[in-house]
mmCIF file of C-alpha atoms in Angstrom:
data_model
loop_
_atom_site.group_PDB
_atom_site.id
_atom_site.type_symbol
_atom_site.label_atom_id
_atom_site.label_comp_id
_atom_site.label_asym_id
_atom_site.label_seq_id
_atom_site.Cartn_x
_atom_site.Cartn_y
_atom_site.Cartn_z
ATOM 1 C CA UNK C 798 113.380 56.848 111.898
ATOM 2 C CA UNK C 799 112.658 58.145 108.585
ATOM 3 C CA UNK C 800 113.283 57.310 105.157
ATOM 4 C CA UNK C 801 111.330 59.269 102.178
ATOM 5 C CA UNK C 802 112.201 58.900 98.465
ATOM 6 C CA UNK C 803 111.221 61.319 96.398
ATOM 7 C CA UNK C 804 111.505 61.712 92.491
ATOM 8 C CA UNK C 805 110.968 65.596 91.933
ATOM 9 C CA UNK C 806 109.643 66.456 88.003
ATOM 10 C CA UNK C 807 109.743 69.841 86.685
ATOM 11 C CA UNK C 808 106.729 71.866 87.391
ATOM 12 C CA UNK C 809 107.927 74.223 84.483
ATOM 13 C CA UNK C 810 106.574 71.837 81.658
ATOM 14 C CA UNK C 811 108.857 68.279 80.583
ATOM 15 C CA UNK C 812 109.419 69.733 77.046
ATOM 16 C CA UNK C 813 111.704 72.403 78.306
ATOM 17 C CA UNK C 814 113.250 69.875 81.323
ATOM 18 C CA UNK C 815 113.825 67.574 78.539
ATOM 19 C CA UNK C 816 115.838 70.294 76.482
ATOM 20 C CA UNK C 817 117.834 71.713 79.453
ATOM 21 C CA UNK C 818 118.685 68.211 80.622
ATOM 22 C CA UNK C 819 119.829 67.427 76.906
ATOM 23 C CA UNK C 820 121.891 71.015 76.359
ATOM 24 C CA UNK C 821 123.615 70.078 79.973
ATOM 25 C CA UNK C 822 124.800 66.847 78.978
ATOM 26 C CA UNK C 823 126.157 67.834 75.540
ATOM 27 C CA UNK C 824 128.238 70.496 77.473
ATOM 28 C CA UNK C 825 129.298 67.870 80.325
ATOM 29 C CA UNK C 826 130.389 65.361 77.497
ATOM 30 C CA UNK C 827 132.288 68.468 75.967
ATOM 31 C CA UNK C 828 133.968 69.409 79.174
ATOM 32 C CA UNK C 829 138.121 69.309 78.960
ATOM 33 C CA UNK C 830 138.266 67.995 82.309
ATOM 34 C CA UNK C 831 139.445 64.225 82.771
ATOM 35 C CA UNK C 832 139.166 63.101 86.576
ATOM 36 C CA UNK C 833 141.280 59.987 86.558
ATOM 37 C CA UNK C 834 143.928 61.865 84.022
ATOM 38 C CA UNK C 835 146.766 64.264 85.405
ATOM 39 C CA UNK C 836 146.312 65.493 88.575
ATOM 40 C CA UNK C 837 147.406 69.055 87.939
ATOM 41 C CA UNK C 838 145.968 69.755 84.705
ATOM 42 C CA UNK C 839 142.763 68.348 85.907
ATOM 43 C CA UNK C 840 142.959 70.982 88.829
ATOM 44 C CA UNK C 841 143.574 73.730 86.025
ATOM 45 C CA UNK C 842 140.495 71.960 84.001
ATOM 46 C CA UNK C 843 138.028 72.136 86.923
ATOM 47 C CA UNK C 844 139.184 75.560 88.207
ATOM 48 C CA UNK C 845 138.376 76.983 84.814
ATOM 49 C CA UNK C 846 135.221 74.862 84.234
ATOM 50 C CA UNK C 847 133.720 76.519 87.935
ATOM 51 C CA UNK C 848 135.241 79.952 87.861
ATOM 52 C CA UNK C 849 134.024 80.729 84.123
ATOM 53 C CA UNK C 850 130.706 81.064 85.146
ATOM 54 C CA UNK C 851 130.446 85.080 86.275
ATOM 55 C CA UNK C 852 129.580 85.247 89.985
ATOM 56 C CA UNK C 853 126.372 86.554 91.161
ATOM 57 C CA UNK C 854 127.027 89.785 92.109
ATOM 58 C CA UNK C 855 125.166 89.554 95.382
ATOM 59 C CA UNK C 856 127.711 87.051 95.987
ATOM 60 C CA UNK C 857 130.762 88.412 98.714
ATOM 61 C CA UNK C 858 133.735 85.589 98.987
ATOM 62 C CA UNK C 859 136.148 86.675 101.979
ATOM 63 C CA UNK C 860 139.611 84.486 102.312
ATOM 64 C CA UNK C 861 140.322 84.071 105.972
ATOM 65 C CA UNK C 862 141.286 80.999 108.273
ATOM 66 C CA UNK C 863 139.226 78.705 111.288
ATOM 67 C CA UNK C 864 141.270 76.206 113.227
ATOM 68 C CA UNK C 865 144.640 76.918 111.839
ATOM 69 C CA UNK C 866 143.004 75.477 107.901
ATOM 70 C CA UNK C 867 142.066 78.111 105.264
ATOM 71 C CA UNK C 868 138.481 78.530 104.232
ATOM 72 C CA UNK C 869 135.830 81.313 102.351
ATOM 73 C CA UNK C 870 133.343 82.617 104.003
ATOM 74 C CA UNK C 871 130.702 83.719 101.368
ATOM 75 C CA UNK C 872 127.757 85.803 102.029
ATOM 76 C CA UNK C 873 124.711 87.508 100.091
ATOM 77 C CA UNK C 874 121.972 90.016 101.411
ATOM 78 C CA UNK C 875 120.128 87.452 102.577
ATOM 79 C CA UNK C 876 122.687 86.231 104.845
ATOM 80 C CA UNK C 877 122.198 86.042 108.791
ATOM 81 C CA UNK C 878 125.591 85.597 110.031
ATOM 82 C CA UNK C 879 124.000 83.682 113.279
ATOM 83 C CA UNK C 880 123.361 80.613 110.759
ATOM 84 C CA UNK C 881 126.295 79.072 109.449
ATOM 85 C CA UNK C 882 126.746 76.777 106.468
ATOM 86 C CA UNK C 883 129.840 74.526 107.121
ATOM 87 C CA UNK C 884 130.393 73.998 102.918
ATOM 88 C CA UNK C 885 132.896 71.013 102.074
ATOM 89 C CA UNK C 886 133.659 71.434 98.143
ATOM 90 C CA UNK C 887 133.734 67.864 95.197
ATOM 91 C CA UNK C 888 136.400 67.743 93.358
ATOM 92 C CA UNK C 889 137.577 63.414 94.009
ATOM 93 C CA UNK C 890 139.999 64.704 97.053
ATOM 94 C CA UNK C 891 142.718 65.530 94.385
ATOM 95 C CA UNK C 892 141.455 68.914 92.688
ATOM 96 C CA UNK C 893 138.935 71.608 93.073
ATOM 97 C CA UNK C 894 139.100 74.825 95.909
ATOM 98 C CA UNK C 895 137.188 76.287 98.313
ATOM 99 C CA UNK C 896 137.267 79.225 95.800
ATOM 100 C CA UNK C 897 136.484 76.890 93.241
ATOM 101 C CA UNK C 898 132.751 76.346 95.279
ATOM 102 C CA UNK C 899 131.737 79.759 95.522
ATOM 103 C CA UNK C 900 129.070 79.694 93.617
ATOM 104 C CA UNK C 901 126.939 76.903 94.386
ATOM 105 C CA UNK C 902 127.935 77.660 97.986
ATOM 106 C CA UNK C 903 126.429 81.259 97.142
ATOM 107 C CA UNK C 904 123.608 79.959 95.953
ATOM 108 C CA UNK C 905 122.737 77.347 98.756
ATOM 109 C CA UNK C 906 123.303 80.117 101.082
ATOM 110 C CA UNK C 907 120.973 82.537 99.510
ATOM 111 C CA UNK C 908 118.304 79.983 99.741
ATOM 112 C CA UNK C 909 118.898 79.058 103.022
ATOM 113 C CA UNK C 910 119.324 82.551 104.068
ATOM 114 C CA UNK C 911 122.650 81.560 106.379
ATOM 115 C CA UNK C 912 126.161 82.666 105.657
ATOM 116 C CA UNK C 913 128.573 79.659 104.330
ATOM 117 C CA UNK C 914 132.159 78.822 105.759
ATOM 118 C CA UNK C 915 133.777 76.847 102.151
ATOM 119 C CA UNK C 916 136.762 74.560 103.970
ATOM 120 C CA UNK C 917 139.760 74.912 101.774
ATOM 121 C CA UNK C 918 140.842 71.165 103.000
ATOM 122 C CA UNK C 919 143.995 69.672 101.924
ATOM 123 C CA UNK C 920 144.153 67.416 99.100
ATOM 124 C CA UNK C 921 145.879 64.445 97.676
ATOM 125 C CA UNK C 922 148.521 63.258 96.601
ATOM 126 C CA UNK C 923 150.011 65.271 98.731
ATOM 127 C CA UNK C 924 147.840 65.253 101.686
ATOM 128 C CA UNK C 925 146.241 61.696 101.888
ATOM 129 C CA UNK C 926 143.943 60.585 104.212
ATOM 130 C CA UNK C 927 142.909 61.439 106.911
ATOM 131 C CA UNK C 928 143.830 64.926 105.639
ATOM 132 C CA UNK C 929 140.386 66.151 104.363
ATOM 133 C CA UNK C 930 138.316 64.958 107.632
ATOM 134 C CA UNK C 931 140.717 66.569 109.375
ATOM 135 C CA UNK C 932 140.728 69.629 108.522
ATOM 136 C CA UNK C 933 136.808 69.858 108.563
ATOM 137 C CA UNK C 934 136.698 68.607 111.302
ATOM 138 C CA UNK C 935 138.740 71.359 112.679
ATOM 139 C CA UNK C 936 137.263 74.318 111.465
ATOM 140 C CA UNK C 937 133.652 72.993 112.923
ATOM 141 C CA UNK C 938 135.947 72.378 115.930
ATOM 142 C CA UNK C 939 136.725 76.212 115.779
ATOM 143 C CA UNK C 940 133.355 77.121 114.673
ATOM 144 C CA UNK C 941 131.912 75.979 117.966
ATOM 145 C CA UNK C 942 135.079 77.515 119.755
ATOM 146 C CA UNK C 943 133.796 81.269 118.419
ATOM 147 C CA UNK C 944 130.449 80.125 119.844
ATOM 148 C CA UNK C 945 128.478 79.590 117.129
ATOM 149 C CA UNK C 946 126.154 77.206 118.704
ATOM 150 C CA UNK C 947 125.452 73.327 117.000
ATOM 151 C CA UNK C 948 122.075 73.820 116.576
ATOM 152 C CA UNK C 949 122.596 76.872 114.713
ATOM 153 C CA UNK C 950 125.379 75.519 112.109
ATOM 154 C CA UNK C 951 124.357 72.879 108.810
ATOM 155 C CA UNK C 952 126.730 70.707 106.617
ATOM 156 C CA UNK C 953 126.690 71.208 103.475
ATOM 157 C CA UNK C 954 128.621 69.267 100.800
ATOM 158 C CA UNK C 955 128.838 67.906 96.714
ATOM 159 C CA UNK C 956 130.514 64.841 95.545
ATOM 160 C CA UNK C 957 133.754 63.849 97.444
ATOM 161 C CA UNK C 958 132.426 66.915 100.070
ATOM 162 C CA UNK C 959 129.125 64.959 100.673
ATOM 163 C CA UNK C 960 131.109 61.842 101.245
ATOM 164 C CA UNK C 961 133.163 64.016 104.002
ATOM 165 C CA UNK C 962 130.928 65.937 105.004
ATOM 166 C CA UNK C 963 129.063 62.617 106.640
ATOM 167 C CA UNK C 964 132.533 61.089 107.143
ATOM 168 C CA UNK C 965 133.310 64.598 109.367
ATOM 169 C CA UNK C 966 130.172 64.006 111.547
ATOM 170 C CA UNK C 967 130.976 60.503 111.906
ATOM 171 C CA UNK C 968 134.071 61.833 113.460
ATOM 172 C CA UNK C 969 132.743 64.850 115.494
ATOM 173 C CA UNK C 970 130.666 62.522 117.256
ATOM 174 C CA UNK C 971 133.464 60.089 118.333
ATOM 175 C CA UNK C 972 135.708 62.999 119.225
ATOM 176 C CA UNK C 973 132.359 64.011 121.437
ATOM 177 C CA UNK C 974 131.234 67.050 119.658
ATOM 178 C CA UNK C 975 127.633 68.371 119.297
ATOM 179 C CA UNK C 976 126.152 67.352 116.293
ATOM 180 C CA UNK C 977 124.708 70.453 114.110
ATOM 181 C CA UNK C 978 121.058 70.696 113.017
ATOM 182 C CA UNK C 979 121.117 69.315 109.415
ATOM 183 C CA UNK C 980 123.618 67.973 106.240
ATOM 184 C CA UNK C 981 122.945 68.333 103.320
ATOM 185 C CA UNK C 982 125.391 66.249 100.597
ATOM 186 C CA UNK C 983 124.436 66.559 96.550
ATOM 187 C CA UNK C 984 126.005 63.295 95.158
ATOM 188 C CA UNK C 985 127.650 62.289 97.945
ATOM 189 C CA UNK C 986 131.099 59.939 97.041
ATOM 190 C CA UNK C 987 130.377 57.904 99.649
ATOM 191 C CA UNK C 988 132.405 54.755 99.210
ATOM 192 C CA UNK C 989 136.105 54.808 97.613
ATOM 193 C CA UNK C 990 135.943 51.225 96.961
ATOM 194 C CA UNK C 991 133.466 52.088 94.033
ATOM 195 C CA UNK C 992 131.665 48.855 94.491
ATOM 196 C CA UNK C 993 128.001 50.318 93.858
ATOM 197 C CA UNK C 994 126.188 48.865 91.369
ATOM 198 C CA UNK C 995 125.649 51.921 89.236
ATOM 199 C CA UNK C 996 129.242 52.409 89.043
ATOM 200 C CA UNK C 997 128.803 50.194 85.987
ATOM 201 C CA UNK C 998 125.313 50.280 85.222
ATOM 202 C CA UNK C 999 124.815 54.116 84.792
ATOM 203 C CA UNK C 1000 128.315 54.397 83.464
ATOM 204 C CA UNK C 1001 126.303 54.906 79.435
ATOM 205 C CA UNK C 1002 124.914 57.581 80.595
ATOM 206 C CA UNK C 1003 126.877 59.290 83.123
ATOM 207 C CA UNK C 1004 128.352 62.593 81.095
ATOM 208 C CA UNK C 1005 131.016 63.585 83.970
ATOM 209 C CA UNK C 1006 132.647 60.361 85.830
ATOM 210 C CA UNK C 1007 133.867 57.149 85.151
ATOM 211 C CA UNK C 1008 134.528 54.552 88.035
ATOM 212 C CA UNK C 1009 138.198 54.103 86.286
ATOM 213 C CA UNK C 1010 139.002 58.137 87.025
ATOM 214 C CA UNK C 1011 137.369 57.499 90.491
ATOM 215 C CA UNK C 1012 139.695 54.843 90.960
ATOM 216 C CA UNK C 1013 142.335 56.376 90.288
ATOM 217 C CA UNK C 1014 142.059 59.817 92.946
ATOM 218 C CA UNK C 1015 140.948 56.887 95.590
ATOM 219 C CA UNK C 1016 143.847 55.496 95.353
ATOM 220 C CA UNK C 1017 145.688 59.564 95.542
ATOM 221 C CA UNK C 1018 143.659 60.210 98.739
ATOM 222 C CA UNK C 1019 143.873 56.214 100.153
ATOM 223 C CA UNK C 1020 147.272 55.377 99.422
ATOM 224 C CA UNK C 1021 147.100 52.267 102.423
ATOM 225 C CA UNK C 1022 144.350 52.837 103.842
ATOM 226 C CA UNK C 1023 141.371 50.154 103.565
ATOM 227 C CA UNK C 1024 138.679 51.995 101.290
ATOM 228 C CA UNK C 1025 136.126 50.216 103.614
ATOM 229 C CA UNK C 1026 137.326 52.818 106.604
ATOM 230 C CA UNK C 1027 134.494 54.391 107.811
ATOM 231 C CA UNK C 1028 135.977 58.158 108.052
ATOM 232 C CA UNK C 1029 136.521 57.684 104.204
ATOM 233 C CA UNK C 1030 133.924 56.101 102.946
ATOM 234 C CA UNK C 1031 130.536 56.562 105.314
ATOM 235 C CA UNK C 1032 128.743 54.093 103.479
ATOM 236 C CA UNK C 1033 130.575 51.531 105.799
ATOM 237 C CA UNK C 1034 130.519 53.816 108.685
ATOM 238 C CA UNK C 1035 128.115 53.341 112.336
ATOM 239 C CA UNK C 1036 126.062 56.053 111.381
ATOM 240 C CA UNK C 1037 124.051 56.533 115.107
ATOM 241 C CA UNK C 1038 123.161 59.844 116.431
ATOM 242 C CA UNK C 1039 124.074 61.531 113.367
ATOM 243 C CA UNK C 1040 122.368 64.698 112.571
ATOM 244 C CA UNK C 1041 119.526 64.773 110.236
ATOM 245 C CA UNK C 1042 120.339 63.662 106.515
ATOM 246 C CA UNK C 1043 119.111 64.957 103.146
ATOM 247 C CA UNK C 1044 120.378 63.037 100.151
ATOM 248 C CA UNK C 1045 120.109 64.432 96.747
ATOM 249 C CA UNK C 1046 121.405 62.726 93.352
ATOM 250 C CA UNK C 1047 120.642 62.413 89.921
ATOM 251 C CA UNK C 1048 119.665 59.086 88.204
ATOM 252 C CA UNK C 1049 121.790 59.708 85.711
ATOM 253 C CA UNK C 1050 125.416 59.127 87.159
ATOM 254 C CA UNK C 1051 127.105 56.651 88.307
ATOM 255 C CA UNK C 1052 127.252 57.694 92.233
ATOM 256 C CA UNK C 1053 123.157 56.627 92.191
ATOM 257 C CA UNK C 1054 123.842 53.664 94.853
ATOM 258 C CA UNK C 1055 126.492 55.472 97.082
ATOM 259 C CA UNK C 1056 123.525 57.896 97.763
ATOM 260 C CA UNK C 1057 121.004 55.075 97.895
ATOM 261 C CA UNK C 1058 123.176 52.896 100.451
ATOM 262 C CA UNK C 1059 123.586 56.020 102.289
ATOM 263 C CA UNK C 1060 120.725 56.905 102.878
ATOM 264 C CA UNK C 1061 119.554 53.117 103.598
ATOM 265 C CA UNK C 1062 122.449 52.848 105.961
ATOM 266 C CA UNK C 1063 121.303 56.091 107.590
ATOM 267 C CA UNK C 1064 118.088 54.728 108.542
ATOM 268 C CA UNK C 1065 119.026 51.291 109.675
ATOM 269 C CA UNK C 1066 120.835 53.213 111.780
ATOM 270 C CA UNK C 1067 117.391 55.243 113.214
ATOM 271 C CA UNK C 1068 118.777 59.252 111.842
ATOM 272 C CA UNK C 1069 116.131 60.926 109.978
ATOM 273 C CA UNK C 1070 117.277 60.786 106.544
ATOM 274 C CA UNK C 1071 115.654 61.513 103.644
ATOM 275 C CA UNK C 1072 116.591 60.560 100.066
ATOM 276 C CA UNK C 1073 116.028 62.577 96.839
ATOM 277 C CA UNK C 1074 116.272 60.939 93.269
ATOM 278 C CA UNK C 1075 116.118 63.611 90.655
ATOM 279 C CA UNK C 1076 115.252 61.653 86.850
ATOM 280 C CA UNK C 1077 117.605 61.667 83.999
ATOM 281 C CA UNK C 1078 120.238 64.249 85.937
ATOM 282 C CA UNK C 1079 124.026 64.432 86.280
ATOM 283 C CA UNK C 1080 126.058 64.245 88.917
ATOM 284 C CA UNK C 1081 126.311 67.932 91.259
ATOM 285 C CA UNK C 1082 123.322 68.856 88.718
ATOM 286 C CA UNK C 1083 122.623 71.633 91.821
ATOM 287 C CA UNK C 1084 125.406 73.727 90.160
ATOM 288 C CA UNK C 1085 123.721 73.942 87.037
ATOM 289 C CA UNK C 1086 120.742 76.398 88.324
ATOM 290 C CA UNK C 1087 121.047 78.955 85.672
ATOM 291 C CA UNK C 1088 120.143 76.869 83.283
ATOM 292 C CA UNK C 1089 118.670 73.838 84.783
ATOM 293 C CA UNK C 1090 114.996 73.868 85.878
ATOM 294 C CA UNK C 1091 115.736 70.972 88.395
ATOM 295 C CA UNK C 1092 118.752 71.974 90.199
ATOM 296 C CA UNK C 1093 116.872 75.447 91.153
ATOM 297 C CA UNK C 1094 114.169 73.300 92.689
ATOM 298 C CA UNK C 1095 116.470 71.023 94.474
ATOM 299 C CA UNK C 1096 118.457 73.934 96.063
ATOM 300 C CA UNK C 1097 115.133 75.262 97.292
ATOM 301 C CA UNK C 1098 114.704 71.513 98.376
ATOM 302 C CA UNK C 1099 117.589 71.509 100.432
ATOM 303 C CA UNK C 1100 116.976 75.133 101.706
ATOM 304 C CA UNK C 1101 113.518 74.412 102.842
ATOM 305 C CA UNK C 1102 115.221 71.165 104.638
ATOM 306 C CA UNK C 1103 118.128 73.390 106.223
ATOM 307 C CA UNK C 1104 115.832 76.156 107.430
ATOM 308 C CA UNK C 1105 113.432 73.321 108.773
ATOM 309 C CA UNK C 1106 116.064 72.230 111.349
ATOM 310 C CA UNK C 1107 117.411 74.968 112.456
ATOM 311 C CA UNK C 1108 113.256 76.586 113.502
ATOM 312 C CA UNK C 1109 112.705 73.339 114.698
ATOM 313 C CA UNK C 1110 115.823 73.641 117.034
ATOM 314 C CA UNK C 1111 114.425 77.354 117.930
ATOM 315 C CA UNK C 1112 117.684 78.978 116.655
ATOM 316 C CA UNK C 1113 116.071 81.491 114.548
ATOM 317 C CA UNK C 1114 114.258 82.931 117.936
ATOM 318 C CA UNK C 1115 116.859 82.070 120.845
ATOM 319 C CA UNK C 1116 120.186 82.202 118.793
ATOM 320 C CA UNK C 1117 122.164 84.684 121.828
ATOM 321 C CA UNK C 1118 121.005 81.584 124.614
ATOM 322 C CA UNK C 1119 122.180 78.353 122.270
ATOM 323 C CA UNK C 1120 125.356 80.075 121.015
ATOM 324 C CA UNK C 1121 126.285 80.754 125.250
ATOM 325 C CA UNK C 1122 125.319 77.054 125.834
ATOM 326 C CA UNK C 1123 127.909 75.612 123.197
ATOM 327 C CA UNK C 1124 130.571 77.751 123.901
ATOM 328 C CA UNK C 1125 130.526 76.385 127.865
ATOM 329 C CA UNK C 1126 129.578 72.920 126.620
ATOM 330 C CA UNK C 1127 132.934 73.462 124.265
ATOM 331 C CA UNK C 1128 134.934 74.793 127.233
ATOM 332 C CA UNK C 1129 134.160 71.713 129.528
ATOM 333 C CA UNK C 1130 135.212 69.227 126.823
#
């Protein structure tokens, strides 16, 4: 077992932090998107808020399909297609796209020199739970069926994604799949019943949620369902034999203790897990690396993590003998 907690400052100089933290949360407090407010104008809010940002242009986003559930696979130059990024977009369950993720899937697979697989999962209202883990869980199912091996794949995911990206593990391993190396989640929603303690006490100074709006999209995706389930919110969830954890958030949002019980719950629960508090940032401040000191260093952060796992399980060197290993182990399940 494991645990580190880490508060990262900016080696660039605090004077400029200070200003790029300030010019970020003028523009989040700005922002024409309202989470808790109507589901399909907040879609049309969010899809513009992501997609106005140009694109890298080493960027390529490909539409395609894995396991029967659409997804984007998104490469850059310094993408080895034997390392795979399974990418689970935020967005509260109710809005936001696999297209919509893009670029902060671009970006974390630059970094991590892999190529990312963005899960275009179903979303509520319409599709409530179990919908989302579903579908991820399918396309890793299919990711493993094409032989890309475990060892050799990473979870990646931001906000509701990190919340199902653990949730999807949690069910891979009681379906009896492999685990993959690493996951990765960047303010992970990790508990629907919005019970933390931050949900009220860094409410003042969270610029981008409010535990009312997350209220509201739990109860889209929940309908029924107990918020305490463990495939919806992981915070609740037996946590053994799950694959290393990295657990990034911002102190200034009110997710703080979903990523601070996860991360304890992690380690009671003996997986390597480490936890990263980033001062006075939002929530998903990762996407904000072009003008954000700290979210360029925590991508690098969770690179250097990513990359760690996968040398360490000796994919980079021996990818052709894991990948034939999985796809047998696959066939005899």
């Amino acid at each position: 077992m494991r645990v580190i907690h880490l508060a990262y400052r900016n080696p660039k100089g605090t004077a400029m932090s200070r200003q790029q933290r300030e010019a970020l949360d003028d523009l989040l407090r700005h922002a024409p998107l309202d989470l808790g407010g109507d589901v399909g104008e907040a879609r049309a809010a969010f899809h513009d808020m992501m997609t106005g940002v140009p694109l890298s242009p080493d960027v390529t986003a490909t539409a395609g399909e894995l396991g029967g559930v659409p997804v984007v696979g998104v490469e850059t130059p310094a993408s080895d297609p034997a390392h795979v990024l399974l990418y689970l977009h935020g967005g509260a369950y109710a809005i936001g796209s696999a297209a919509d993720a893009v670029g902060l899937a671009g970006d974390v697979a630059r970094r991590s020199g892999a190529r990312a697989v963005c899960v275009d999962y179903r979303l509520a209202p319409e599709h409530p739970f179990p919908a989302a883990v579903d579908d991820a869980l399918d396309v890793y199912r299919a990711l493993l069926g094409e032989g890309v091996p475990s060892s050799a794949t990473a979870f990646v995911g931001e906000s509701a994604g990190g919340g199902l990206a653990v949730a999807t593990l949690v069910a891979a391993r009681d379906a009896g799949l492999p685990q993959p190396s690493s996951v990765a989640v960047f303010s992970p929603w990790a508990d629907l019943s919005v019970s933390g303690d931050s949900a009220v006490g860094k409410a003042a100074v969270d610029p981008s949620l409010t535990p009312e709006g997350l209220r509201t999209r739990a109860r889209d995706y929940l309908r029924d369902t107990d918020p305490r389930t463990p495939y919806a919110s992981p915070v609740f969830a037996d946590l053994t034999g799950l694959a290393p954890l990295l657990v990034q958030v911002g102190s200034h949002e009110i997710l703080l203790d979903d990523a601070v019980r996860l991360a304890a719950r992690a380690a009671a629960h003996d997986v390597h897990v480490e936890l990263q508090v980033w001062p006075q940032v939002p929530h998903v401040f990762q996407a904000f690396a072009a003008m954000l000191d700290e979210a360029d260093d925590a991508l690098r952060a969770a690179a250097d993590f990513t990359r760690a796992h996968w040398e360490a399980a000796g994919t980079t060197d021996a990818y052709g003998q894991e990948a034939s290993a999985s796809k047998e182990s696959v066939v005899r399940q």
